[in-house]
Amino acid sequence: MALLGTARNQQLPNAPFPIISRAWQQLLHETEPSVAVLKGAALEHIALHSGVKPIQGVPMATPCPVDPKPYVPASAVSAAQLMLQGELKQLMGEWIARANASGFVAPPRIIPELLDFGQANVHLRPAISALVGSRGHWLAAQTNQWKWLLPASDPGSTKGGDEMWLTGSDPERVSWLAACLEADPDRAANAIEASWRGESPEFRETIAEAVAENPHPAHIGWLEMFALQDRRHRTQSLAVKILMTLPTSGFRKRSIERAATLLKLSGRRLIVTPPTHFDEAWAADGIRRKAPGGKGQRGFWARQILAMVPLSLWPDLVDGHDPFALKLDPDWEDTVRDAWIDSAKMHGGSATLAQLLTYLSAHLSPDRMSKILSDLLNDVPINERGGFLEGLTFTDRDRERLLLNLRPTLSAQEHPVLHHAATAWIADEKSPINRGEAIILAGCCDPISIPAVLDKLSKLEKLTAAAEEFARALEFRHSYLQHFIKHESL
Protein backbone atom coordinates (compact mmCIF):
# COMPACT_ATOMS: atom_id res chain seq x y z
CA MET A 1 0.00 0.00 0.00
CA ALA A 2 2.93 2.33 0.78
CA LEU A 3 4.50 1.58 -2.60
CA LEU A 4 1.26 2.23 -4.52
CA GLY A 5 0.50 5.41 -2.59
CA THR A 6 -2.52 6.44 -0.54
CA ALA A 7 -3.94 8.41 -3.47
CA ARG A 8 -4.96 5.06 -4.98
CA ASN A 9 -6.11 3.38 -1.76
CA GLN A 10 -6.79 5.43 1.34
CA GLN A 11 -8.46 2.65 3.36
CA LEU A 12 -6.26 0.40 5.50
CA PRO A 13 -6.90 -3.35 5.22
CA ASN A 14 -7.80 -5.39 8.28
CA ALA A 15 -5.13 -6.02 10.91
CA PRO A 16 -2.68 -8.65 9.59
CA PHE A 17 -2.42 -10.31 13.04
CA PRO A 18 -5.10 -10.57 15.77
CA ILE A 19 -2.62 -9.60 18.47
CA ILE A 20 -2.33 -6.03 17.11
CA SER A 21 -6.06 -5.58 16.36
CA ARG A 22 -6.71 -3.15 19.21
CA ALA A 23 -3.80 -0.87 18.22
CA TRP A 24 -4.84 -1.21 14.56
CA GLN A 25 -8.28 0.20 15.31
CA GLN A 26 -6.67 3.42 16.50
CA LEU A 27 -5.18 3.92 13.03
CA LEU A 28 -8.66 4.23 11.51
CA HIS A 29 -9.03 7.57 13.26
CA GLU A 30 -5.94 9.07 11.63
CA THR A 31 -6.89 12.04 9.41
CA GLU A 32 -3.80 11.69 7.23
CA PRO A 33 -3.79 8.35 5.27
CA SER A 34 -0.03 8.37 4.76
CA VAL A 35 0.55 8.60 8.53
CA ALA A 36 -1.85 5.68 9.08
CA VAL A 37 0.01 3.56 6.50
CA LEU A 38 3.41 4.20 8.07
CA LYS A 39 2.14 3.47 11.58
CA GLY A 40 0.49 0.31 10.29
CA ALA A 41 3.79 -0.79 8.71
CA ALA A 42 5.55 -0.18 12.04
CA LEU A 43 2.98 -2.31 13.91
CA GLU A 44 3.27 -5.08 11.34
CA HIS A 45 7.07 -5.00 11.60
CA ILE A 46 6.92 -5.31 15.40
CA ALA A 47 4.48 -8.21 15.20
CA LEU A 48 6.65 -10.06 12.69
CA HIS A 49 9.80 -9.72 14.79
CA SER A 50 8.50 -10.07 18.33
CA GLY A 51 5.27 -12.01 17.93
CA VAL A 52 7.04 -15.38 17.81
CA LYS A 53 5.97 -18.15 20.15
CA PRO A 54 8.69 -19.06 22.65
CA ILE A 55 10.58 -22.33 22.33
CA GLN A 56 9.10 -24.84 24.76
CA GLY A 57 11.14 -26.64 27.41
CA VAL A 58 14.01 -24.15 27.68
CA PRO A 59 14.68 -23.14 31.30
CA MET A 60 14.51 -19.44 32.04
CA ALA A 61 17.78 -17.75 32.94
CA THR A 62 18.31 -16.72 36.54
CA PRO A 63 17.47 -13.00 36.76
CA CYS A 64 20.38 -10.60 36.79
CA PRO A 65 21.29 -9.42 40.32
CA VAL A 66 20.77 -5.74 41.06
CA ASP A 67 23.94 -3.62 40.95
CA PRO A 68 24.03 -1.11 43.85
CA LYS A 69 26.17 1.43 42.00
CA PRO A 70 24.54 4.40 40.22
CA TYR A 71 24.49 4.54 36.42
CA VAL A 72 26.85 6.81 34.49
CA PRO A 73 24.94 10.09 33.80
CA ALA A 74 22.98 10.02 30.53
CA SER A 75 24.90 12.85 28.86
CA ALA A 76 28.23 11.14 29.60
CA VAL A 77 26.79 7.91 28.20
CA SER A 78 25.92 9.73 24.98
CA ALA A 79 29.57 10.74 24.66
CA ALA A 80 30.64 7.11 25.15
CA GLN A 81 28.24 5.95 22.44
CA LEU A 82 29.79 8.40 19.98
CA MET A 83 33.27 7.14 20.82
CA LEU A 84 32.26 3.48 20.60
CA GLN A 85 30.89 4.21 17.14
CA GLY A 86 34.25 5.66 16.07
CA GLU A 87 33.99 9.36 16.99
CA LEU A 88 37.17 10.38 18.89
CA LYS A 89 37.58 6.76 19.99
CA GLN A 90 41.15 7.54 21.14
CA LEU A 91 39.57 9.02 24.29
CA MET A 92 37.54 5.94 25.27
CA GLY A 93 40.17 4.58 27.66
CA GLU A 94 40.01 7.75 29.75
CA TRP A 95 36.21 7.68 29.79
CA ILE A 96 36.22 4.12 31.15
CA ALA A 97 38.84 4.95 33.79
CA ARG A 98 36.94 8.06 34.95
CA ALA A 99 33.63 6.22 35.13
CA ASN A 100 35.19 3.56 37.35
CA ALA A 101 36.96 6.14 39.53
CA SER A 102 33.65 7.95 40.07
CA GLY A 103 31.95 4.78 41.34
CA PHE A 104 29.54 4.45 38.41
CA VAL A 105 28.32 1.38 36.57
CA ALA A 106 27.48 1.28 32.87
CA PRO A 107 23.75 1.45 32.02
CA PRO A 108 22.34 -1.58 30.16
CA ARG A 109 22.08 0.17 26.80
CA ILE A 110 25.85 0.45 26.27
CA ILE A 111 27.01 -2.79 27.93
CA PRO A 112 27.11 -4.87 24.69
CA GLU A 113 29.11 -2.13 22.93
CA LEU A 114 31.54 -1.91 25.86
CA LEU A 115 32.04 -5.67 25.84
CA ASP A 116 32.66 -5.63 22.09
CA PHE A 117 35.21 -2.86 22.69
CA GLY A 118 36.90 -5.13 25.24
CA GLN A 119 37.19 -7.88 22.63
CA ALA A 120 39.52 -5.72 20.56
CA ASN A 121 41.24 -3.84 23.43
CA VAL A 122 42.64 -6.51 25.70
CA HIS A 123 44.52 -4.05 27.94
CA LEU A 124 41.20 -2.39 28.89
CA ARG A 125 39.40 -5.61 29.82
CA PRO A 126 39.94 -5.35 33.62
CA ALA A 127 38.56 -1.79 33.63
CA ILE A 128 35.63 -2.76 31.39
CA SER A 129 34.92 -5.80 33.57
CA ALA A 130 34.53 -3.49 36.58
CA LEU A 131 32.44 -0.95 34.69
CA VAL A 132 29.84 -3.33 33.25
CA GLY A 133 29.02 -4.58 36.74
CA SER A 134 26.83 -7.56 37.58
CA ARG A 135 24.65 -7.07 34.48
CA GLY A 136 27.63 -7.30 32.14
CA HIS A 137 28.84 -10.50 33.79
CA TRP A 138 25.31 -11.91 33.76
CA LEU A 139 25.01 -11.10 30.05
CA ALA A 140 28.34 -12.78 29.26
CA ALA A 141 27.11 -15.94 31.00
CA GLN A 142 24.11 -16.11 28.61
CA THR A 143 26.20 -16.05 25.42
CA ASN A 144 29.52 -17.21 23.97
CA GLN A 145 30.51 -13.75 22.74
CA TRP A 146 32.51 -12.49 25.74
CA LYS A 147 34.08 -15.54 27.37
CA TRP A 148 36.88 -13.42 28.83
CA LEU A 149 34.34 -12.00 31.28
CA LEU A 150 33.22 -15.36 32.70
CA PRO A 151 33.67 -15.64 36.50
CA ALA A 152 36.27 -17.89 38.05
CA SER A 153 35.19 -21.39 39.04
CA ASP A 154 35.54 -22.74 42.56
CA PRO A 155 38.36 -25.31 42.52
CA GLY A 156 36.85 -27.10 45.47
CA SER A 157 33.46 -27.71 43.89
CA THR A 158 32.48 -30.65 41.66
CA LYS A 159 32.04 -28.38 38.66
CA GLY A 160 35.33 -26.57 39.31
CA GLY A 161 37.34 -29.67 40.28
CA ASP A 162 40.17 -31.34 38.37
CA GLU A 163 37.69 -32.42 35.70
CA MET A 164 37.29 -28.74 34.76
CA TRP A 165 41.04 -28.53 34.10
CA LEU A 166 40.97 -31.68 31.97
CA THR A 167 37.81 -31.13 29.93
CA GLY A 168 36.77 -27.48 30.23
CA SER A 169 37.03 -24.79 27.58
CA ASP A 170 40.09 -22.52 27.65
CA PRO A 171 38.28 -19.70 29.55
CA GLU A 172 36.92 -22.24 32.06
CA ARG A 173 40.37 -23.75 32.56
CA VAL A 174 41.92 -20.31 33.07
CA SER A 175 39.24 -19.46 35.64
CA TRP A 176 39.80 -22.75 37.44
CA LEU A 177 43.58 -22.24 37.43
CA ALA A 178 43.37 -18.68 38.78
CA ALA A 179 41.27 -19.84 41.74
CA CYS A 180 43.39 -22.95 42.34
CA LEU A 181 46.68 -21.03 42.27
CA GLU A 182 45.45 -18.98 45.20
CA ALA A 183 43.69 -21.73 47.16
CA ASP A 184 45.94 -24.75 46.56
CA PRO A 185 49.29 -24.02 44.78
CA ASP A 186 50.50 -27.64 45.03
CA ARG A 187 47.36 -28.94 43.34
CA ALA A 188 47.68 -26.32 40.60
CA ALA A 189 51.37 -27.17 40.05
CA ASN A 190 50.61 -30.89 39.72
CA ALA A 191 47.83 -30.18 37.20
CA ILE A 192 50.11 -27.94 35.10
CA GLU A 193 53.02 -30.39 35.12
CA ALA A 194 50.79 -33.29 34.04
CA SER A 195 49.28 -31.42 31.07
CA TRP A 196 52.11 -29.10 29.96
CA ARG A 197 53.39 -31.18 27.04
CA GLY A 198 49.93 -31.44 25.53
CA GLU A 199 49.08 -27.73 25.72
CA SER A 200 49.25 -25.36 22.75
CA PRO A 201 52.06 -22.76 22.77
CA GLU A 202 49.46 -20.01 23.31
CA PHE A 203 47.92 -21.73 26.32
CA ARG A 204 51.31 -22.48 27.86
CA GLU A 205 51.96 -18.74 27.77
CA THR A 206 48.58 -18.15 29.42
CA ILE A 207 49.51 -20.59 32.19
CA ALA A 208 52.82 -18.82 32.79
CA GLU A 209 51.05 -15.45 32.95
CA ALA A 210 48.62 -16.76 35.56
CA VAL A 211 51.42 -18.23 37.69
CA ALA A 212 53.38 -14.96 37.48
CA GLU A 213 50.46 -13.35 39.34
CA ASN A 214 50.75 -15.94 42.15
CA PRO A 215 54.35 -17.27 42.26
CA HIS A 216 54.92 -20.14 44.70
CA PRO A 217 57.78 -22.62 45.34
CA ALA A 218 55.43 -25.45 44.34
CA HIS A 219 55.92 -24.41 40.69
CA ILE A 220 59.73 -24.59 40.62
CA GLY A 221 59.74 -28.14 39.24
CA TRP A 222 57.73 -27.66 36.03
CA LEU A 223 59.11 -24.16 35.45
CA GLU A 224 62.71 -25.44 35.40
CA MET A 225 61.85 -28.69 33.64
CA PHE A 226 59.60 -27.31 30.89
CA ALA A 227 58.98 -23.57 30.78
CA LEU A 228 62.63 -22.46 30.70
CA GLN A 229 63.15 -24.39 27.46
CA ASP A 230 59.87 -23.33 25.85
CA ARG A 231 60.24 -22.18 22.24
CA ARG A 232 57.93 -19.23 22.87
CA HIS A 233 60.13 -16.37 24.07
CA ARG A 234 57.38 -14.78 26.17
CA THR A 235 56.75 -18.04 28.05
CA GLN A 236 60.46 -18.46 28.70
CA SER A 237 60.78 -14.87 29.96
CA LEU A 238 57.86 -15.35 32.33
CA ALA A 239 59.50 -18.51 33.70
CA VAL A 240 62.70 -16.55 34.37
CA LYS A 241 60.74 -13.78 36.08
CA ILE A 242 58.86 -16.21 38.35
CA LEU A 243 61.92 -18.26 39.31
CA MET A 244 63.98 -15.16 40.15
CA THR A 245 61.32 -14.16 42.70
CA LEU A 246 61.60 -17.52 44.52
CA PRO A 247 64.60 -17.60 46.92
CA THR A 248 64.62 -21.42 47.02
CA SER A 249 64.91 -21.72 43.25
CA GLY A 250 68.10 -23.38 42.02
CA PHE A 251 67.76 -21.35 38.84
CA ARG A 252 67.95 -18.09 40.80
CA LYS A 253 71.19 -19.16 42.50
CA ARG A 254 72.76 -20.36 39.25
CA SER A 255 71.78 -17.18 37.39
CA ILE A 256 73.30 -14.83 39.97
CA GLU A 257 76.52 -16.86 40.16
CA ARG A 258 76.77 -17.06 36.36
CA ALA A 259 76.37 -13.28 35.96
CA ALA A 260 78.88 -12.56 38.71
CA THR A 261 81.60 -14.50 36.87
CA LEU A 262 81.34 -12.05 33.93
CA LEU A 263 81.74 -8.86 35.99
CA LYS A 264 84.67 -7.25 37.77
CA LEU A 265 85.20 -3.81 39.29
CA SER A 266 88.32 -1.75 38.64
CA GLY A 267 87.83 1.36 40.72
CA ARG A 268 84.62 2.93 39.33
CA ARG A 269 84.85 1.04 36.04
CA LEU A 270 82.82 -2.10 35.38
CA ILE A 271 84.87 -4.62 33.45
CA VAL A 272 82.98 -7.28 31.47
CA THR A 273 84.49 -10.59 30.39
CA PRO A 274 82.00 -12.43 28.15
CA PRO A 275 82.21 -16.24 27.99
CA THR A 276 84.59 -17.71 25.41
CA HIS A 277 82.52 -20.86 24.80
CA PHE A 278 78.96 -22.07 25.25
CA ASP A 279 78.37 -24.31 28.28
CA GLU A 280 75.82 -26.98 27.31
CA ALA A 281 74.34 -26.79 30.82
CA TRP A 282 73.14 -23.27 30.04
CA ALA A 283 70.55 -24.58 27.56
CA ALA A 284 68.57 -26.10 30.44
CA ASP A 285 68.23 -22.57 31.87
CA GLY A 286 66.90 -21.13 28.62
CA ILE A 287 70.12 -19.57 27.30
CA ARG A 288 70.26 -19.85 23.51
CA ARG A 289 73.45 -20.80 21.69
CA LYS A 290 72.97 -19.30 18.23
CA ALA A 291 73.07 -15.52 17.93
CA PRO A 292 70.79 -13.68 15.50
CA GLY A 293 72.33 -12.55 12.22
CA GLY A 294 74.91 -9.82 12.66
CA LYS A 295 75.33 -10.39 16.41
CA GLY A 296 78.54 -11.63 18.01
CA GLN A 297 78.26 -14.95 19.85
CA ARG A 298 80.11 -13.87 23.01
CA GLY A 299 78.10 -10.67 23.41
CA PHE A 300 74.88 -12.56 22.74
CA TRP A 301 75.62 -15.09 25.48
CA ALA A 302 76.68 -12.35 27.94
CA ARG A 303 73.58 -10.30 27.26
CA GLN A 304 71.29 -13.26 28.04
CA ILE A 305 73.18 -14.17 31.22
CA LEU A 306 73.17 -10.59 32.58
CA ALA A 307 69.53 -9.92 31.64
CA MET A 308 68.29 -12.81 33.77
CA VAL A 309 69.26 -10.94 36.95
CA PRO A 310 66.68 -8.28 37.99
CA LEU A 311 68.07 -4.75 38.16
CA SER A 312 67.17 -4.65 41.86
CA LEU A 313 69.83 -7.35 42.48
CA TRP A 314 72.60 -5.69 40.48
CA PRO A 315 74.12 -3.87 43.49
CA ASP A 316 74.92 -7.33 44.87
CA LEU A 317 76.82 -8.11 41.66
CA VAL A 318 78.95 -4.93 41.88
CA ASP A 319 79.94 -4.87 45.56
CA GLY A 320 77.00 -2.72 46.67
CA HIS A 321 77.58 0.09 44.16
CA ASP A 322 74.88 1.75 42.10
CA PRO A 323 75.40 0.06 38.70
CA PHE A 324 74.13 3.13 36.84
CA ALA A 325 76.83 5.28 38.46
CA LEU A 326 79.66 3.09 37.19
CA LYS A 327 81.65 3.69 34.02
CA LEU A 328 81.04 0.83 31.62
CA ASP A 329 83.72 -1.13 29.81
CA PRO A 330 83.79 0.64 26.38
CA ASP A 331 84.21 -2.67 24.54
CA TRP A 332 81.00 -4.10 26.01
CA GLU A 333 78.92 -1.09 27.11
CA ASP A 334 76.23 -1.75 24.47
CA THR A 335 75.97 -5.35 25.67
CA VAL A 336 75.46 -4.26 29.30
CA ARG A 337 72.91 -1.58 28.36
CA ASP A 338 70.96 -4.03 26.21
CA ALA A 339 71.02 -6.53 29.09
CA TRP A 340 69.67 -3.88 31.47
CA ILE A 341 66.87 -3.07 29.02
CA ASP A 342 66.03 -6.77 28.59
CA SER A 343 66.04 -7.22 32.37
CA ALA A 344 63.67 -4.29 32.87
CA LYS A 345 61.28 -5.72 30.25
CA MET A 346 61.40 -9.13 31.88
CA HIS A 347 61.27 -8.27 35.57
CA GLY A 348 59.75 -4.77 35.83
CA GLY A 349 60.15 -2.73 39.01
CA SER A 350 59.21 0.95 39.19
CA ALA A 351 62.19 2.20 41.20
CA THR A 352 64.87 0.56 39.08
CA LEU A 353 62.99 1.40 35.88
CA ALA A 354 63.06 5.11 36.70
CA GLN A 355 66.82 4.91 37.40
CA LEU A 356 67.43 3.03 34.15
CA LEU A 357 65.49 5.52 32.04
CA THR A 358 67.36 8.46 33.55
CA TYR A 359 70.64 6.73 32.78
CA LEU A 360 69.68 5.79 29.22
CA SER A 361 68.39 9.26 28.35
CA ALA A 362 71.86 10.64 29.11
CA HIS A 363 73.62 8.12 26.86
CA LEU A 364 71.31 7.32 23.93
CA SER A 365 69.82 9.28 21.05
CA PRO A 366 66.15 10.40 21.20
CA ASP A 367 65.21 8.03 18.36
CA ARG A 368 66.69 5.03 20.17
CA MET A 369 65.14 6.15 23.47
CA SER A 370 61.71 6.52 21.89
CA LYS A 371 61.70 2.86 20.83
CA ILE A 372 63.02 1.69 24.21
CA LEU A 373 60.44 3.75 26.12
CA SER A 374 57.60 2.30 24.05
CA ASP A 375 58.76 -1.19 25.01
CA LEU A 376 59.48 -0.51 28.68
CA LEU A 377 56.39 1.57 29.50
CA ASN A 378 53.86 -0.38 27.45
CA ASP A 379 52.62 -2.28 30.54
CA VAL A 380 52.75 0.76 32.86
CA PRO A 381 49.28 2.34 33.51
CA ILE A 382 48.78 5.53 31.52
CA ASN A 383 48.28 7.58 34.68
CA GLU A 384 51.78 6.57 35.87
CA ARG A 385 53.74 7.03 32.64
CA GLY A 386 54.15 10.79 32.97
CA GLY A 387 56.27 10.37 36.09
CA PHE A 388 58.83 8.29 34.18
CA LEU A 389 58.99 10.72 31.25
CA GLU A 390 58.93 14.17 32.86
CA GLY A 391 62.58 14.37 33.91
CA LEU A 392 64.09 12.98 30.69
CA THR A 393 66.06 15.36 28.46
CA PHE A 394 64.35 15.82 25.07
CA THR A 395 63.30 18.55 22.68
CA ASP A 396 59.61 19.46 22.51
CA ARG A 397 59.38 17.67 19.17
CA ASP A 398 60.83 14.50 20.68
CA ARG A 399 58.43 14.80 23.61
CA GLU A 400 55.51 15.09 21.19
CA ARG A 401 56.55 11.77 19.62
CA LEU A 402 56.71 10.17 23.06
CA LEU A 403 53.26 11.48 23.96
CA LEU A 404 51.83 10.14 20.71
CA ASN A 405 53.39 6.72 21.27
CA LEU A 406 52.69 6.34 25.01
CA ARG A 407 49.60 8.53 25.53
CA PRO A 408 50.19 9.28 29.24
CA THR A 409 47.69 11.06 31.42
CA LEU A 410 49.35 14.32 32.43
CA SER A 411 49.01 16.75 35.29
CA ALA A 412 49.93 20.34 34.43
CA GLN A 413 51.33 20.71 37.95
CA GLU A 414 53.28 17.42 38.16
CA HIS A 415 54.34 17.22 34.50
CA PRO A 416 54.78 20.85 33.37
CA VAL A 417 57.42 20.07 30.72
CA LEU A 418 55.38 17.32 29.06
CA HIS A 419 52.16 19.32 29.33
CA HIS A 420 53.82 22.23 27.58
CA ALA A 421 54.93 19.89 24.77
CA ALA A 422 51.36 18.63 24.37
CA THR A 423 50.09 22.16 23.68
CA ALA A 424 53.04 24.20 22.36
CA TRP A 425 52.60 23.08 18.74
CA ILE A 426 49.14 24.68 18.30
CA ALA A 427 50.62 28.14 17.59
CA ASP A 428 52.96 26.78 14.91
CA GLU A 429 51.30 26.90 11.48
CA LYS A 430 54.03 24.60 10.12
CA SER A 431 53.66 21.96 12.82
CA PRO A 432 53.67 18.43 11.33
CA ILE A 433 50.99 17.21 13.78
CA ASN A 434 48.02 15.74 11.88
CA ARG A 435 44.38 15.61 12.97
CA GLY A 436 44.53 12.09 14.40
CA GLU A 437 47.64 12.95 16.40
CA ALA A 438 45.97 16.13 17.63
CA ILE A 439 43.20 14.05 19.23
CA ILE A 440 45.79 11.91 21.03
CA LEU A 441 47.58 15.00 22.37
CA ALA A 442 44.25 16.45 23.49
CA GLY A 443 43.70 13.24 25.47
CA CYS A 444 46.99 13.80 27.33
CA CYS A 445 46.06 17.27 28.61
CA ASP A 446 45.23 17.79 32.26
CA PRO A 447 41.39 18.00 32.56
CA ILE A 448 41.69 20.93 34.96
CA SER A 449 43.69 22.94 32.43
CA ILE A 450 41.29 22.41 29.50
CA PRO A 451 39.49 25.79 29.90
CA ALA A 452 42.84 27.61 29.93
CA VAL A 453 44.06 25.77 26.82
CA LEU A 454 40.80 26.49 25.00
CA ASP A 455 41.15 30.15 25.94
CA LYS A 456 44.66 30.15 24.47
CA LEU A 457 43.30 28.61 21.27
CA SER A 458 40.57 31.23 21.00
CA LYS A 459 43.16 34.00 20.96
CA LEU A 460 45.11 32.63 18.00
CA GLU A 461 44.47 34.47 14.75
CA LYS A 462 44.48 31.31 12.67
CA LEU A 463 44.06 27.63 13.48
CA THR A 464 45.39 24.77 11.42
CA ALA A 465 43.08 21.83 10.70
CA ALA A 466 44.94 19.85 13.37
CA ALA A 467 44.54 22.63 15.95
CA GLU A 468 40.80 22.79 15.21
CA GLU A 469 40.57 19.03 15.78
CA PHE A 470 42.58 19.47 18.99
CA ALA A 471 40.10 22.10 20.20
CA ARG A 472 37.11 19.91 19.28
CA ALA A 473 38.58 16.96 21.20
CA LEU A 474 39.24 19.17 24.24
CA GLU A 475 35.67 20.50 24.20
CA PHE A 476 34.36 16.96 23.85
CA ARG A 477 36.45 15.77 26.83
CA HIS A 478 35.40 18.76 28.90
CA SER A 479 31.71 18.04 28.26
CA TYR A 480 31.78 14.52 29.70
CA LEU A 481 34.53 14.90 32.31
CA GLN A 482 32.40 17.38 34.23
CA HIS A 483 30.08 14.56 35.27
CA PHE A 484 32.97 12.53 36.65
CA ILE A 485 34.97 15.35 38.24
CA LYS A 486 31.93 16.60 40.17
CA HIS A 487 31.11 13.10 41.40
CA GLU A 488 34.73 12.36 42.42
CA SER A 489 34.81 15.53 44.53
CA LEU A 490 31.74 14.52 46.58
C-alpha angles and dihedrals in degrees: 000000000000091000094049093045131237091262087076098040121016097169118089116227121238119289109285092219129032092225092068096041095108093051089043091059090060090061091063089070094057111116093205112065094202091056090050091051094051093047089048090052090051091052091048091049092052092048092050094051103036104024093083120127112245120252109260123236098023112129116237116248118252107262117259113261117246115259111222095208120097120250122256107266113270096243091052089049090055089056090051091051090054091051094046088053091054104271109132089334090167087080097054095095091059092047091054093047093049093047090053093045090052092055096246130141124213115259116241095254095069100034096095091049091049091050091049088051088053090054090065099032105055094173090061096050097098091051092045091048089057094044098051090055126189093329093057092050091045090051092050089053090058095055143034094233101093107030091155088073096056113122122250117266123237107252091206096056127086092246093046096041128111090291088068090058092049101043109015127107118264094263090048091049092049090050091049092048094049091054094042094049089060099039103036116008094177092054091048092049092051091050092050094047092050095051103031098100092052097049124101117251089249094053093046087058089050090053092051091049091052093049091048087063091055109025115186135169089244088076098055093095101058093034092058095036099047118000097055090060096042114133091224106089094209092054091049092049091051090051090053091048093050096045093049089058092055112081092200093056115117088208091060092053093046093047095052092046092047093051092046091058090061097052134072133167123227104182104300093340122099110219117202124201109186118206117273095211139021115258108217089216089067092069090069088060093052099261110145122222103204117070121217117259113292095016124115115241097227094049090046092054092045093049092054093046094049094043092059091069113080114239089241089067096048095093086064089056094052102044095268096307125136101258092210091058093057125095109244126229102263092220093058106021093113090052092052093046092049089049091052090050091048090048092051091050091049102041107022120198122169099222097049091040091058090049092048094050092050090051095047094048089060094051108032136063120258091248092054091043092051091058093045093049092051089055098042099043098039092099095040113102112257092240090060100044096081091065091059094047105041099079097043118111111245141132118256089254091054090047090052089056090050092050091050092050099041103026097206124188106245136204115208088215099045098034105032095152095051092041090054090052091052091058107024095085095064093082092051111091089194095052111135093218110124128208096265091050090048090060091052092051090048088055090056095056120107108258091223092057096050095098091051093049091048089050089053090051092050091058095055114104094219134019125205118226088257092051090050089052089048090054092047091051091049092050090048092051092046092053096058100030090064090071092054099040092052092048093047090054093056 
